[in-house]
XYZ file of C-alpha atoms in Angstrom:
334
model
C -166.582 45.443 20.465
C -167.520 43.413 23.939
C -164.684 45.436 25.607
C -165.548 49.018 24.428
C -169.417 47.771 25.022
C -168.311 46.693 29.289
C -166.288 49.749 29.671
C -167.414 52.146 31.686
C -168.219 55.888 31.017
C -165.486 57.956 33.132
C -164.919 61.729 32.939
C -161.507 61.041 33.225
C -158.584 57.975 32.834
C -155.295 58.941 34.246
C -152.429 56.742 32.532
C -149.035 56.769 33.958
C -147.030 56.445 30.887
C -143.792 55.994 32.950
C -142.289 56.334 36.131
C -138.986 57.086 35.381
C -137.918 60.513 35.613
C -135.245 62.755 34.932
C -135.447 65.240 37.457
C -134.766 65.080 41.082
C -137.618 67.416 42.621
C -137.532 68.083 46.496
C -140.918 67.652 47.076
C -141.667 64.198 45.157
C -141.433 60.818 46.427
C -139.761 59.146 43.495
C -136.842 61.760 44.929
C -137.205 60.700 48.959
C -138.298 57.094 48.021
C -135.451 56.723 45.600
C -133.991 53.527 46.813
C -137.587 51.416 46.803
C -138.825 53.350 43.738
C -139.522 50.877 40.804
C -139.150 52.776 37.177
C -140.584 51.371 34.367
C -142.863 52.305 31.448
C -146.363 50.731 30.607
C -145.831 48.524 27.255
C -147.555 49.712 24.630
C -149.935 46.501 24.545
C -151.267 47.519 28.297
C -152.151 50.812 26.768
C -153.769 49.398 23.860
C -155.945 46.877 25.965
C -156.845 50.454 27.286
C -158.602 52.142 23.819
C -161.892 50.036 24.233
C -162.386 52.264 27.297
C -161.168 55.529 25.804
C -163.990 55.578 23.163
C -165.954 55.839 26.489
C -164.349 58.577 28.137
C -164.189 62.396 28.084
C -160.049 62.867 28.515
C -157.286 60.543 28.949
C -154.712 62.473 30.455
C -150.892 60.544 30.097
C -148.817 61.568 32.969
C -148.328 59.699 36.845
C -145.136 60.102 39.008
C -142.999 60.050 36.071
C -141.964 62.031 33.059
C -144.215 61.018 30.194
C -141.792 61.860 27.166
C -139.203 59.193 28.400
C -141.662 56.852 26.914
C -140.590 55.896 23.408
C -143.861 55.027 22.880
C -145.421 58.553 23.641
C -146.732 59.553 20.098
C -147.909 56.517 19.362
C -150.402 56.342 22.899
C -151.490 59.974 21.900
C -152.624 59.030 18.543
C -153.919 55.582 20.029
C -156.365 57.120 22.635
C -157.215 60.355 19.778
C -158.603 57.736 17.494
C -160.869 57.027 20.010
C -162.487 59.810 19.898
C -161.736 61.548 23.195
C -159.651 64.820 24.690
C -156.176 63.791 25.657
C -153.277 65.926 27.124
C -150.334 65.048 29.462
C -147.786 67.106 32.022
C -144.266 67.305 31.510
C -141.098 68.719 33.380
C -140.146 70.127 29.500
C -136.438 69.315 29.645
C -136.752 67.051 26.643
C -139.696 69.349 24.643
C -136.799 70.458 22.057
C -138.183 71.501 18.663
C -138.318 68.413 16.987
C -140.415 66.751 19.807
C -142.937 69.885 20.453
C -143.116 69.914 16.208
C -144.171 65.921 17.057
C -146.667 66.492 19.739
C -148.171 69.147 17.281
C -148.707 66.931 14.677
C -150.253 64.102 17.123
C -153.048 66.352 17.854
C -152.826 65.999 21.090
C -155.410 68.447 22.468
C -153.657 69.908 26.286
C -149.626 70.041 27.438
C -149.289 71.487 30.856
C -145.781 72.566 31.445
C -144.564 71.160 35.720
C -142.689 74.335 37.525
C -142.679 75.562 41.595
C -141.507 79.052 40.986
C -141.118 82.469 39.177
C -137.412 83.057 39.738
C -134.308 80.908 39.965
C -135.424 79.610 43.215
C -136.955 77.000 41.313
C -133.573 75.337 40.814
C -133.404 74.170 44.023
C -136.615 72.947 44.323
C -136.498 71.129 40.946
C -133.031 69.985 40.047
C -132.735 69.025 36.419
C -135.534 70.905 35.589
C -134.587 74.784 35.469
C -137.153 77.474 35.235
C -135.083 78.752 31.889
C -135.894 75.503 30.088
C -139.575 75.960 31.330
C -139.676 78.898 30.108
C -137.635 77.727 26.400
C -139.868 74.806 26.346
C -142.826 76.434 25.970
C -142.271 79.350 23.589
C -140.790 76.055 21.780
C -143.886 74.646 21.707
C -145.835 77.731 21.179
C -143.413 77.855 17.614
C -144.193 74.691 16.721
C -147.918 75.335 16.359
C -147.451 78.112 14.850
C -145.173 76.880 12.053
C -147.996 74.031 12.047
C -150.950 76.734 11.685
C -152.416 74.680 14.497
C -154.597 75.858 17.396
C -153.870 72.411 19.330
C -152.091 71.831 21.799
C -153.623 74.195 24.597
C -150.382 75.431 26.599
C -150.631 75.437 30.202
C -148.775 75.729 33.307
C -148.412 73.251 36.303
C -147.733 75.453 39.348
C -146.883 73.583 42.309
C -147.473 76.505 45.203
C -144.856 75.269 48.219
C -145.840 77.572 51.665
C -142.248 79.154 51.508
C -143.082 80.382 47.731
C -146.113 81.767 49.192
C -145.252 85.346 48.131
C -144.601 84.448 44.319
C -148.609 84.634 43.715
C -148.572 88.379 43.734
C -146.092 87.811 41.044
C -147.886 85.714 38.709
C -149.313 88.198 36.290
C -145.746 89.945 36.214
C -143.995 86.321 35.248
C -147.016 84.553 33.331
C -147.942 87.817 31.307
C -145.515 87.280 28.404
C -145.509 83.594 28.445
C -147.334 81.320 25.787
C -150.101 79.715 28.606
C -153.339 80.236 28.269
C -154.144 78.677 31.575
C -152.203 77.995 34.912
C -153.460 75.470 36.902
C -152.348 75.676 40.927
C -151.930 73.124 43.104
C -150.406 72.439 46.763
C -148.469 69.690 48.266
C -151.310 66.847 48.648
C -148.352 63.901 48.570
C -145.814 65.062 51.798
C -142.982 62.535 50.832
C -141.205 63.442 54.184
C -141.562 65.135 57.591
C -139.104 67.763 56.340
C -141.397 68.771 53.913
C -144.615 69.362 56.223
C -143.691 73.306 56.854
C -144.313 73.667 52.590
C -148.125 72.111 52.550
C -150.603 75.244 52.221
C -153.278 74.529 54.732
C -154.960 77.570 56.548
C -155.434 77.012 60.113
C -157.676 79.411 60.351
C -160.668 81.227 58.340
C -158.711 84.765 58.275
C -155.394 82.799 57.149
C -157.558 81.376 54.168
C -159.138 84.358 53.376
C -156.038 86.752 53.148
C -154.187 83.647 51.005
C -157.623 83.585 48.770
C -157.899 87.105 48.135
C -154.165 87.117 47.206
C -154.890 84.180 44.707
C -158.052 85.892 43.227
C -156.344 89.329 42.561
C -153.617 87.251 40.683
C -156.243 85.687 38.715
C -158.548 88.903 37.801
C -154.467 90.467 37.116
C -154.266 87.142 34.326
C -157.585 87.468 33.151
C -156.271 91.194 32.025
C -153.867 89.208 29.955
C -156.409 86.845 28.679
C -154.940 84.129 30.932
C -156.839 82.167 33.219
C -155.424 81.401 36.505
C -157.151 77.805 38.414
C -156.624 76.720 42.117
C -158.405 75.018 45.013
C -158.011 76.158 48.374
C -158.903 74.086 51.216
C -161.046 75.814 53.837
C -160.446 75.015 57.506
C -163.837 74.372 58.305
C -163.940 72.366 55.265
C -166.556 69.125 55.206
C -164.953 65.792 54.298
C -167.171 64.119 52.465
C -165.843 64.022 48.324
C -162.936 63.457 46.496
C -161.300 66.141 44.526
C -159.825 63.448 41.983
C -163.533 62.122 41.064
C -163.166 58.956 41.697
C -166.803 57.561 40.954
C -166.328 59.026 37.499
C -162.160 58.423 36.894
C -159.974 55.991 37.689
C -156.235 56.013 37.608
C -153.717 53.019 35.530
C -150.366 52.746 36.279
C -147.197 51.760 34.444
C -147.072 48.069 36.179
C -150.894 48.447 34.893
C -152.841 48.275 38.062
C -156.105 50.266 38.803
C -156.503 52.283 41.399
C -158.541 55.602 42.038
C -155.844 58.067 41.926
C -151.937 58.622 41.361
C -152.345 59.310 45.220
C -152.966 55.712 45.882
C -150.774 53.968 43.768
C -147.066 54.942 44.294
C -144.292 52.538 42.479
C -142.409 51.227 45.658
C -140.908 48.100 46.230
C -143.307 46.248 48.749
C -142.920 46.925 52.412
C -141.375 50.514 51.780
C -142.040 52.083 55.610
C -143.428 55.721 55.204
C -141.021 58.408 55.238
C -143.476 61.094 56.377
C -147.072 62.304 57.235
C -150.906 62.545 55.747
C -151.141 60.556 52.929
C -147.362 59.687 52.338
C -147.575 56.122 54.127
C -147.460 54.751 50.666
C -151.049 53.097 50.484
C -151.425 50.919 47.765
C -155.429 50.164 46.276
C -155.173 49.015 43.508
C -158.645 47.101 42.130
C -156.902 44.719 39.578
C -154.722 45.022 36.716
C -154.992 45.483 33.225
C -152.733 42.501 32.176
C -155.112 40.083 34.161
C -158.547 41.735 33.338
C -160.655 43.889 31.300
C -161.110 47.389 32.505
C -164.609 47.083 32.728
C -164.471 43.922 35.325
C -162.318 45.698 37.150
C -164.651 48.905 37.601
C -167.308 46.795 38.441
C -165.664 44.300 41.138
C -167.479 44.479 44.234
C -164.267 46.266 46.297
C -164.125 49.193 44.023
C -167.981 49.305 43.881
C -167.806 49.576 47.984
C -164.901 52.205 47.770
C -166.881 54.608 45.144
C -169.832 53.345 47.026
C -168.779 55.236 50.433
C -167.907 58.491 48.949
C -171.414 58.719 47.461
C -172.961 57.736 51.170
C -170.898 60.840 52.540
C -167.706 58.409 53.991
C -164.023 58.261 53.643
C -162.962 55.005 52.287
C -160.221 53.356 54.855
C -157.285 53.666 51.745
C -158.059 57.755 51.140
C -157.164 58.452 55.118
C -156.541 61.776 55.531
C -155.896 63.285 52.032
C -156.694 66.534 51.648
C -158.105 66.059 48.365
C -161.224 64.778 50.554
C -161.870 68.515 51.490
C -161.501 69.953 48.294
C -164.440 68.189 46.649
């Protein structure tokens, strides 16, 4: 009772569940970090030290740089953190969604699965090997027949569109690709984590206000196409005249645990390298570490309220860029 009582009341708790993976995606560090990368899931007694806190929370969303159904211990988390009462929903790659596991995440109740892809075509091979766009696409319909054999309205099926500059063009064929599949939402994001210098050409940043205009109008007539189809299409697009004075990821209201079970503000900040990994590219990719404390030492609650976390949230709400948040781009997107 004293733990759920010190918690605090967040919007959000992002648990990374794992970071192993079994994909080897271009554009993510656990792919151009490989040799420092540490892979490892959270024991299910760091999660459960967790629950106090999820009583207190709107969502708990169970996904970080890994692939959250490698965890043996998945279905047993979900039901954990819906006992406490809140919304919880995770992100997978799919590959290992097969109809035994998607009839399993039905009958967890857990309430959102996002399905990961970075294309509308087979050019999404490349970009994601191990994780083909035809077992996206199997995946969900999968999981779309499990609820229905269940009679269940739960989980909410969405999509995980990672938008990469040279896939640019497949916006104006979302409705075309989306239309028939079993999402209800699609939820778009850019390349906030540049892993490596070769990758800077594929981050979406307008340079100019024309240049985010023309890619915004694109994005909006793909979402008024979805809405046609009863979908509903999500992005952020940074403007170039953009203040810098929030944080997309929320973090006076959220926080972030990882699978070695330390706290930090976002899955930005808390990459699972070995220590003294040099960066490997630009922005935000020198892998920054803030983490506030750990879950194995502390309760969640001391952690929140430890006087360096309450200066980081602290400057965000006085208009400044904490030192560890440098130049992510999530700080114009607020």
């Amino acid at each position: 009772m004293l733990d759920r009582l010190t918690s605090p009341r967040l919007d959000w708790i992002q648990v990374e569940v794992s970071s192993h993976c079994n994909a080897l995606c271009a554009y993510c560090p656990r792919t151009v970090h490989h040799r420092a990368w540490i892979s490892r899931h959270l024991p299910l007694s760091d999660f459960e030290r967790l629950a106090p806190a999820f009583a207190r929370t709107r969502m708990v969303h169970l996904q970080g740089w890994g692939e959250p159904l490698l965890h043996p211990e998945l279905l047993t988390m979900i039901r954990l953190a819906k006992d406490a009462g809140c919304v919880v929903g995770t992100t997978t790659n799919g590959t290992r969604l097969d109809p035994h596991l998607a009839g399993e995440l039905v009958a967890s109740g857990i309430d959102v699965v996002a399905i990961s892809l970075a294309g509308v075509d087979a050019r999404n091979d490349a970009i994601r090997r191990g994780a083909p766009l035809d077992g996206v696409v199997d995946a969900l319909r999968r999981l779309d027949a499990a609820k229905a054999a269940a009679a269940s309205s739960t989980p909410a099926i969405h999509a995980a569109h990672l938008l990469l500059r040279s896939r640019v063009a497949d916006v104006d064929e979302f409705a075309r690709f989306y239309a028939p599949l079993p999402v209800s939402e699609i939820v778009v994001s850019t390349l906030d984590c540049v892993p490596s210098s070769a990758l800077a050409d594929e981050v979406i940043a307008p340079a100019s206000a024309d240049e985010h205009e023309s890619l915004a109008a694109r994005l909006e007539a793909a979402k008024a196409a979805l809405s046609d189809h009863g979908k509903t299409l999500h992005y952020r697009l940074v403007h170039p005249q953009a203040p810098r004075a929030g944080c997309a990821e929320n973090a006076g209201r959220s926080l972030y645990v990882s699978a070695a079970g330390g706290v930090a503000p976002c899955v930005f900040t808390s990459l699972p390298l070995r220590p003294g990994t040099p960066a490997a590219g630009i922005g935000i990719t020198a892998p920054r570490q803030c983490s506030f404390g750990n879950v194995h030492a502390a309760r969640l609650g001391t952690i929140w309220r430890s006087a360096d976390y309450r200066a980081f949230r602290a400057a965000f709400a006085q208009g400044r860029i904490p030192a560890a948040c440098g130049d992510c781009p999530k700080a114009a997107l607020a």
